[in-house]
Amino acid sequence: MNIDSIQNGIVIDHIRSGGAMQLYQLLGLDSLDCPVAIIKNAPSDKMGRKDIIKIDSAQPLNLDVLGFVDPDATINVIRDCALVEKKHAGLPERIRDVLRCRNPRCITSVEPDLPQVFQLANRETKTYRCIYCEAKAEK
Amino acid sequence: MRHLIDIRDLSEREIADLLDLADDIVANREAYREVCKYKKLATLFFEPSTRTRLSFEAAMYELGGQVLGFSEAASSSASKGESVADTIRVVGCYADIIAMRHPKEGAPMVGAMHSTVPIINAGDGGHNHPTQTLTDLMTIRREKGRLSDFTIGLCGDLKFGRTVHSLIAALSRYENVKFVLISPEELKVPSYIKKDILAEQGLPYVQTTELTDVMPQLDVLYMTRVQRERFFNEEDYLRLKDSYILTPEKLRGAKADLTILHPLPRVNEIDTAIDADPRACYFRQALNGKFVRMALIMTLLGLTKEGQA
């Protein structure tokens, strides 16, 4: 299977197998009008199988949620067809407007125009909590 | 501007200052009669709570201030669909300080994000209730003379009981406080409290379903009500509501200087026969609630006995 190399954009590699569609949704990639390729179950020496997402756009993307959903994924930044930066997603201090709080008693369930913000509560357990009600973020 | 949304917003020093001020108010009530003259407190109770609201109102009146507000969402603009943010922006035009209770967790934080006057969280769903915690801390300190070196048993609904969660968070900062968590399996303390507060700080705690077994160890016993409004299912409520009732028989093995607390209202979880026991401190605790709220209102408004701070 051949997928064209991208000129300027991002390749998210080493996504755990089966995780690409969830990331596609959470990263809001459906709203982009550039070419986006999702490769599922690609063979991997390290992981056995992995997913990959290629985004052919120099437009900046908010990738904060990546560290929460799949901290082992790698981000490869491509400029003029060359790899210029390779990094792990890492855990951001805050994740904004990507996840929704699932606590039905949380104020975010009724208050209009309220940003959905989750704060890193425990780096070791990678736990994020809603800043309003402290409910645990769920993937 | 300072708000009080979560008891963890206050440092140990600030809590000590508030409790010192509350003690001084108890000792010199006349001196505080006009401290809040010409100031207005808005009590915005989107969920009914007679005791907490009356305590805030009594506190403000006793400081010489005035009170406005509503006691249920139906009599507020929230029933017309107004957001918390807009309600707070408007009320801030009329009042100098706001005490707010809301059934949704995090609502007072949203209020604070949009407020031009100090906001006090008077309870948000099953989440936080910091002024109850200040009341509890004041009572323990007045009864025991300290906030360290004791064993506290927390009994009843430890899952939904916000007063318990706030109290654990507050007491976790003091030296050598041991926690005994007494509840039915279904109403145990949420795992995040155990993991993020107790285990994280290496604090000693025991979980049990039997109140009588642990009674002799306790210096403080904090009873809670199994609250009907926190259950989604009526059957679960009826099955568990009578689980932990304190009776004179259960108190037989208790220490002579045990301090029995309850945030009130009580339904039947403390037998009325215990009310006359000198160890029953829950009505003194309710009185302390007014004094500590007086201290908090003064502090957030930047007022002292002598006037502006």
Coordinates of C-alpha atoms in Angstrom, one line a residue:
Chain A
M1 CA 0.0 0.0 0.0
N2 CA 1.4 3.4 -0.9
I3 CA 0.6 6.7 0.7
D4 CA 2.3 9.8 -0.7
S5 CA 4.9 11.4 1.5
I6 CA 3.8 14.7 2.9
Q7 CA 5.5 18.0 2.1
N8 CA 4.7 20.1 5.2
G9 CA 2.8 18.7 8.1
I10 CA 2.8 16.1 10.9
V11 CA 3.1 12.4 11.1
I12 CA 1.8 10.9 14.3
D13 CA 3.6 7.5 14.5
H14 CA 3.6 4.6 17.0
I15 CA -0.1 5.0 17.9
R16 CA -1.2 1.9 19.7
S17 CA -3.1 -0.3 17.2
G18 CA -6.8 0.6 17.0
G19 CA -6.3 4.0 18.6
A20 CA -6.1 6.1 15.4
M21 CA -9.8 6.7 14.9
Q22 CA -10.2 7.9 18.5
L23 CA -7.3 10.3 18.0
Y24 CA -8.8 11.5 14.7
Q25 CA -12.0 12.5 16.6
L26 CA -10.3 14.0 19.6
L27 CA -7.8 16.0 17.6
G28 CA -10.6 17.4 15.5
L29 CA -9.0 16.2 12.3
D30 CA -12.4 15.8 10.6
S31 CA -12.6 19.6 10.4
L32 CA -9.4 19.9 8.4
D33 CA -9.7 20.3 4.6
C34 CA -6.1 19.1 3.9
P35 CA -5.2 15.5 3.1
V36 CA -5.3 13.3 6.2
A37 CA -4.3 9.6 6.0
I38 CA -5.1 7.1 8.7
I39 CA -3.1 3.9 8.5
K40 CA -4.3 1.1 10.7
N41 CA -2.5 -2.0 11.8
A42 CA 0.8 -1.2 10.1
P43 CA 3.6 -3.7 10.9
S44 CA 6.0 -2.4 13.6
D45 CA 9.2 -4.0 14.9
K46 CA 8.7 -2.5 18.3
M47 CA 4.9 -2.8 18.7
G48 CA 3.9 -5.6 16.4
R49 CA 1.2 -3.5 14.9
K50 CA 0.7 0.2 15.1
D51 CA -1.5 3.0 13.7
I52 CA -0.2 6.1 11.9
I53 CA -1.8 9.4 11.1
K54 CA -0.4 11.7 8.4
I55 CA -1.6 15.3 8.2
D56 CA -0.5 17.2 5.1
S57 CA -0.9 20.7 6.5
A58 CA 1.5 23.3 8.0
Q59 CA -1.4 24.6 10.0
P60 CA -0.7 24.4 13.8
L61 CA -2.6 21.8 15.6
N62 CA -3.4 21.4 19.3
L63 CA -1.9 18.0 20.1
D64 CA -2.2 18.3 23.9
V65 CA -4.7 15.4 24.2
L66 CA -2.2 13.1 22.5
G67 CA -0.1 12.7 25.6
F68 CA -3.2 11.8 27.6
V69 CA -4.6 9.3 25.2
D70 CA -1.4 7.7 23.9
P71 CA 1.8 9.0 25.6
D72 CA 3.9 6.5 23.6
A73 CA 3.0 8.0 20.2
T74 CA 5.6 10.1 18.5
I75 CA 5.1 13.3 16.6
N76 CA 7.2 13.8 13.5
V77 CA 7.3 17.4 12.1
I78 CA 7.9 17.5 8.3
R79 CA 9.1 20.7 6.5
D80 CA 9.8 20.7 2.8
C81 CA 9.6 16.9 2.7
A82 CA 12.2 16.5 5.4
L83 CA 11.9 15.4 9.0
V84 CA 12.8 18.5 11.2
E85 CA 11.7 17.4 14.6
K86 CA 10.7 14.1 16.3
K87 CA 9.2 14.2 19.8
H88 CA 7.0 12.3 22.3
A89 CA 3.7 13.8 23.1
G90 CA 4.3 14.3 26.8
L91 CA 1.8 15.1 29.4
P92 CA 0.4 18.7 29.2
E93 CA -0.5 20.5 32.4
R94 CA -4.0 21.2 31.0
I95 CA -6.2 19.9 28.3
R96 CA -8.7 22.4 27.0
D97 CA -11.8 21.8 24.9
V98 CA -11.0 18.3 23.8
L99 CA -12.5 16.0 26.4
R100 CA -15.9 16.4 27.9
C101 CA -16.6 15.9 31.6
R102 CA -18.8 12.9 32.1
N103 CA -19.9 13.8 35.6
P104 CA -23.7 14.5 35.2
R105 CA -23.5 16.7 38.4
C106 CA -20.7 18.9 36.9
I107 CA -21.5 22.5 36.1
T108 CA -20.2 22.0 32.6
S109 CA -23.3 19.9 31.9
V110 CA -25.6 22.9 32.1
E111 CA -23.6 26.2 31.9
P112 CA -23.3 27.5 28.3
D113 CA -20.0 28.5 26.7
L114 CA -17.9 27.1 29.5
P115 CA -14.5 25.8 28.4
Q116 CA -13.9 22.1 29.2
V117 CA -10.6 22.1 31.1
F118 CA -8.8 19.2 32.6
Q119 CA -5.8 19.6 34.9
L120 CA -3.0 17.0 35.3
A121 CA -3.6 15.8 38.9
N122 CA -1.0 12.9 39.0
R123 CA 1.8 12.6 36.6
E124 CA 2.7 9.0 37.6
T125 CA -0.8 7.7 37.0
K126 CA -1.4 10.1 34.1
T127 CA -4.6 11.2 35.8
Y128 CA -6.4 14.3 34.7
R129 CA -9.3 15.9 36.6
C130 CA -12.0 18.4 35.6
I131 CA -11.0 21.7 37.1
Y132 CA -14.6 22.4 38.1
C133 CA -15.8 19.1 39.7
E134 CA -12.5 17.1 39.9
A135 CA -14.0 14.1 38.1
K136 CA -11.4 12.0 36.5
A137 CA -11.0 12.4 32.7
E138 CA -11.9 9.3 30.8
K139 CA -10.5 8.3 27.4
Chain B
M1 CA -9.6 39.5 45.3
R2 CA -10.0 36.4 47.4
H3 CA -12.7 33.8 47.1
L4 CA -13.3 30.7 49.1
I5 CA -14.2 27.9 46.7
D6 CA -12.2 25.0 48.2
I7 CA -10.8 24.6 51.7
R8 CA -7.4 23.9 50.0
D9 CA -7.5 27.6 48.8
L10 CA -6.5 28.5 52.4
S11 CA -3.0 27.9 53.9
E12 CA -2.6 26.5 57.4
R13 CA -1.7 30.0 58.5
E14 CA -4.8 31.5 57.0
I15 CA -7.0 28.8 58.6
A16 CA -5.3 29.5 62.0
D17 CA -5.9 33.3 61.5
L18 CA -9.6 32.7 60.7
L19 CA -10.1 30.4 63.7
D20 CA -8.3 32.9 66.0
L21 CA -10.6 35.7 64.7
A22 CA -13.7 33.5 65.2
D23 CA -12.5 32.7 68.8
D24 CA -12.1 36.5 69.4
I25 CA -15.6 37.1 68.1
V26 CA -16.9 34.5 70.5
A27 CA -15.1 36.3 73.4
N28 CA -15.9 39.9 72.4
R29 CA -19.2 39.8 70.5
E30 CA -20.0 43.5 71.2
A31 CA -16.8 44.7 69.5
Y32 CA -17.9 43.3 66.2
R33 CA -21.5 44.6 66.1
E34 CA -20.9 47.2 63.4
V35 CA -17.9 45.9 61.5
C36 CA -20.0 45.3 58.4
K37 CA -22.3 48.3 58.7
Y38 CA -23.4 49.4 55.1
K39 CA -22.1 46.1 53.6
K40 CA -24.4 43.6 51.9
L41 CA -24.2 39.8 51.7
A42 CA -26.0 38.1 48.9
T43 CA -27.1 34.5 49.7
L44 CA -27.7 32.8 46.4
F45 CA -29.1 29.4 47.2
F46 CA -29.9 27.5 44.0
E47 CA -30.6 24.5 46.2
P48 CA -32.4 24.8 49.5
S49 CA -30.3 24.6 52.7
T50 CA -32.0 26.2 55.6
R51 CA -29.1 25.8 58.1
T52 CA -26.2 27.0 56.0
R53 CA -28.2 30.0 54.7
L54 CA -29.5 31.0 58.1
S55 CA -26.0 30.7 59.5
F56 CA -24.6 33.0 56.8
E57 CA -27.5 35.5 57.3
A58 CA -27.1 35.4 61.1
A59 CA -23.4 36.0 60.7
M60 CA -23.9 39.0 58.5
Y61 CA -26.6 40.5 60.7
E62 CA -24.5 40.0 63.8
L63 CA -21.7 42.0 62.0
G64 CA -24.1 44.9 61.4
G65 CA -24.5 44.2 57.7
Q66 CA -27.5 43.5 55.5
V67 CA -28.6 40.4 53.5
L68 CA -30.3 39.9 50.2
G69 CA -30.8 36.8 48.0
F70 CA -33.0 33.8 47.3
S71 CA -33.4 30.4 48.9
E72 CA -34.2 28.2 45.9
A73 CA -33.6 28.2 42.2
A74 CA -37.3 28.5 41.5
S75 CA -37.4 32.0 42.9
S76 CA -34.3 33.1 41.0
S77 CA -33.6 34.0 37.4
A78 CA -31.9 30.6 37.0
S79 CA -35.5 29.2 36.5
K80 CA -35.6 31.4 33.4
G81 CA -32.4 29.8 32.1
E82 CA -29.9 32.5 33.2
S83 CA -26.3 31.2 33.4
V84 CA -24.3 31.2 36.6
A85 CA -21.9 33.6 35.0
D86 CA -24.6 36.2 34.3
T87 CA -26.3 35.8 37.7
I88 CA -23.0 36.5 39.4
R89 CA -22.2 39.5 37.2
V90 CA -25.6 41.0 38.1
V91 CA -25.6 40.2 41.8
G92 CA -22.0 41.7 42.0
C93 CA -23.6 45.0 41.1
Y94 CA -25.8 44.9 44.2
A95 CA -23.8 43.1 46.9
D96 CA -20.3 43.4 48.5
I97 CA -19.9 39.6 49.0
I98 CA -21.7 36.5 47.8
A99 CA -22.4 33.1 49.5
M100 CA -23.5 30.6 46.9
R101 CA -24.9 27.1 47.0
H102 CA -25.6 25.2 43.8
P103 CA -26.5 21.6 43.0
K104 CA -23.9 21.5 40.2
E105 CA -20.3 20.8 41.2
G106 CA -17.9 23.5 40.3
A107 CA -20.6 26.2 40.0
P108 CA -19.1 28.5 42.6
M109 CA -15.7 28.3 40.7
V110 CA -17.5 29.5 37.6
G111 CA -19.1 32.2 39.7
A112 CA -15.6 33.3 40.9
M113 CA -14.3 33.4 37.4
H114 CA -16.9 36.1 36.6
S115 CA -17.3 37.9 39.9
T116 CA -16.2 41.4 40.9
V117 CA -16.9 40.6 44.6
P118 CA -15.7 37.8 46.8
I119 CA -17.5 34.4 46.4
I120 CA -17.9 31.9 49.2
N121 CA -18.8 28.4 48.2
A122 CA -21.7 27.4 50.5
G123 CA -21.8 23.9 49.0
D124 CA -21.7 22.6 45.4
G125 CA -23.4 19.3 44.9
G126 CA -21.4 16.4 46.4
H127 CA -18.1 18.3 45.9
N128 CA -17.0 20.9 48.4
H129 CA -18.4 22.7 51.4
P130 CA -15.4 24.7 52.8
T131 CA -17.4 26.7 55.4
Q132 CA -18.6 23.5 57.0
T133 CA -15.0 22.4 57.1
L134 CA -14.0 25.6 58.8
T135 CA -16.8 25.0 61.3
D136 CA -15.6 21.5 61.9
L137 CA -12.0 22.6 62.3
M138 CA -13.0 25.4 64.7
T139 CA -15.1 22.9 66.8
I140 CA -12.3 20.3 66.9
R141 CA -9.8 23.0 67.9
R142 CA -12.1 24.5 70.6
E143 CA -13.0 21.0 72.0
K144 CA -9.6 19.4 71.8
G145 CA -7.4 22.5 72.0
R146 CA -5.4 21.4 68.9
L147 CA -5.7 20.3 65.3
S148 CA -3.0 17.7 65.4
D149 CA -2.3 14.4 67.2
F150 CA -5.7 12.7 67.3
T151 CA -7.7 9.8 65.7
I152 CA -10.8 10.8 63.9
G153 CA -13.6 8.3 62.8
L154 CA -15.7 9.4 59.9
C155 CA -18.9 7.5 59.8
G156 CA -21.8 7.0 57.4
D157 CA -22.0 8.2 53.8
L158 CA -18.4 8.8 53.0
K159 CA -19.0 8.5 49.2
F160 CA -21.3 11.4 48.6
G161 CA -20.7 13.3 51.8
R162 CA -18.9 16.4 50.7
T163 CA -18.3 17.5 54.3
V164 CA -16.2 14.4 54.8
H165 CA -14.1 14.9 51.7
S166 CA -13.3 18.5 52.6
L167 CA -12.5 17.6 56.2
I168 CA -10.1 14.9 55.1
A169 CA -8.4 17.3 52.7
A170 CA -8.1 19.9 55.5
L171 CA -6.9 17.6 58.3
S172 CA -4.4 15.9 56.0
R173 CA -2.2 19.0 56.4
Y174 CA -1.9 18.6 60.2
E175 CA 0.6 16.5 62.1
N176 CA -0.3 13.0 63.3
V177 CA -4.0 12.8 62.4
K178 CA -5.1 9.2 62.0
F179 CA -8.3 8.5 59.9
V180 CA -10.7 5.7 60.5
L181 CA -13.2 5.5 57.7
I182 CA -16.4 3.7 58.8
S183 CA -19.1 3.1 56.1
P184 CA -21.0 0.4 54.2
E185 CA -19.2 -1.0 51.2
E186 CA -21.5 1.0 48.9
L187 CA -20.7 4.3 50.5
K188 CA -16.9 4.1 50.9
V189 CA -14.7 7.1 50.5
P190 CA -14.0 7.6 46.7
S191 CA -10.7 6.1 45.6
Y192 CA -9.3 9.5 44.5
I193 CA -9.5 10.8 48.1
K194 CA -7.6 7.7 49.2
K195 CA -5.1 7.8 46.4
D196 CA -4.5 11.5 45.9
I197 CA -4.8 12.7 49.5
L198 CA -4.2 9.9 52.0
A199 CA -1.9 7.6 50.2
E200 CA -0.1 10.4 48.3
Q201 CA 0.9 11.9 51.7
G202 CA 1.5 8.6 53.4
L203 CA -1.2 9.3 56.0
P204 CA -2.4 6.4 58.2
Y205 CA -6.0 5.3 57.6
V206 CA -8.1 2.3 58.3
Q207 CA -11.3 1.3 56.5
T208 CA -14.0 -0.6 58.3
T209 CA -17.7 -1.4 58.1
E210 CA -18.1 -1.8 61.9
L211 CA -18.4 1.3 64.1
T212 CA -18.4 -0.5 67.5
D213 CA -15.1 -2.2 66.8
V214 CA -13.1 1.0 66.3
M215 CA -15.0 3.1 68.9
P216 CA -12.3 2.8 71.7
Q217 CA -9.6 4.3 69.4
L218 CA -11.4 7.5 68.5
D219 CA -10.8 11.0 69.9
V220 CA -13.3 12.5 67.4
L221 CA -16.3 10.8 65.8
Y222 CA -17.8 12.6 62.8
M223 CA -21.2 11.3 62.0
T224 CA -22.9 12.0 58.6
R225 CA -26.4 11.6 57.2
V226 CA -27.1 9.2 54.4
Q227 CA -28.6 11.9 52.1
R228 CA -31.6 10.9 50.0
E229 CA -30.9 13.6 47.3
R230 CA -27.5 12.0 46.5
F231 CA -29.0 8.8 45.4
F232 CA -30.2 8.1 41.8
N233 CA -32.1 5.1 43.2
E234 CA -34.7 5.2 46.0
E235 CA -34.2 1.5 46.8
D236 CA -30.5 1.9 47.5
Y237 CA -31.3 4.9 49.8
L238 CA -33.9 2.9 51.8
R239 CA -31.6 -0.1 52.1
L240 CA -28.6 1.9 53.5
K241 CA -30.1 4.9 55.4
D242 CA -30.2 3.1 58.8
S243 CA -26.8 1.4 58.5
Y244 CA -24.9 3.5 61.0
I245 CA -26.9 4.8 63.9
L246 CA -25.1 6.0 67.0
T247 CA -26.8 4.8 70.2
P248 CA -25.8 5.0 73.9
E249 CA -24.9 1.2 73.7
K250 CA -22.4 1.8 70.9
L251 CA -20.9 4.6 72.9
R252 CA -20.1 2.3 75.8
G253 CA -16.6 1.6 74.6
A254 CA -15.8 5.2 73.7
K255 CA -13.2 7.5 75.4
A256 CA -14.5 9.8 78.1
D257 CA -13.3 12.8 76.2
L258 CA -14.6 11.8 72.8
T259 CA -15.9 14.7 70.6
I260 CA -19.0 13.7 68.7
L261 CA -19.6 15.9 65.6
H262 CA -22.3 16.0 62.9
P263 CA -22.7 18.6 60.2
L264 CA -26.6 18.4 60.7
P265 CA -29.4 18.0 59.8
R266 CA -29.7 14.7 61.6
V267 CA -32.3 12.3 60.6
N268 CA -31.9 9.3 62.9
E269 CA -28.2 8.5 62.7
I270 CA -27.6 9.9 66.3
D271 CA -30.1 8.7 68.9
T272 CA -31.5 11.7 70.6
A273 CA -30.6 10.1 74.0
I274 CA -27.0 11.1 73.2
D275 CA -27.9 14.8 73.0
A276 CA -27.5 15.3 76.8
D277 CA -24.1 13.5 76.8
P278 CA -21.3 16.1 77.3
R279 CA -19.4 14.5 74.5
A280 CA -22.2 15.5 72.0
C281 CA -20.8 18.6 70.4
Y282 CA -23.0 19.0 67.3
F283 CA -25.1 21.8 68.5
R284 CA -22.1 23.8 69.7
Q285 CA -20.6 23.0 66.2
A286 CA -23.7 24.6 64.6
L287 CA -23.1 27.7 66.7
N288 CA -19.5 27.8 65.8
G289 CA -20.6 27.8 62.2
K290 CA -22.0 31.3 62.6
F291 CA -18.8 32.6 64.2
V292 CA -16.4 31.2 61.7
R293 CA -18.6 32.6 58.9
M294 CA -18.4 36.0 60.5
A295 CA -14.7 35.7 60.6
L296 CA -14.6 34.6 56.9
I297 CA -16.9 37.4 55.7
M298 CA -14.7 40.0 57.5
T299 CA -11.5 38.5 56.2
L300 CA -12.7 38.3 52.5
L301 CA -14.0 41.9 52.8
G302 CA -10.7 43.0 54.2
L303 CA -12.3 44.2 57.5
T304 CA -10.9 44.1 61.0
K305 CA -12.4 44.9 64.4
E306 CA -11.0 48.4 64.1
G307 CA -12.2 48.9 60.5
Q308 CA -10.7 48.5 57.1
A309 CA -7.5 46.3 57.1

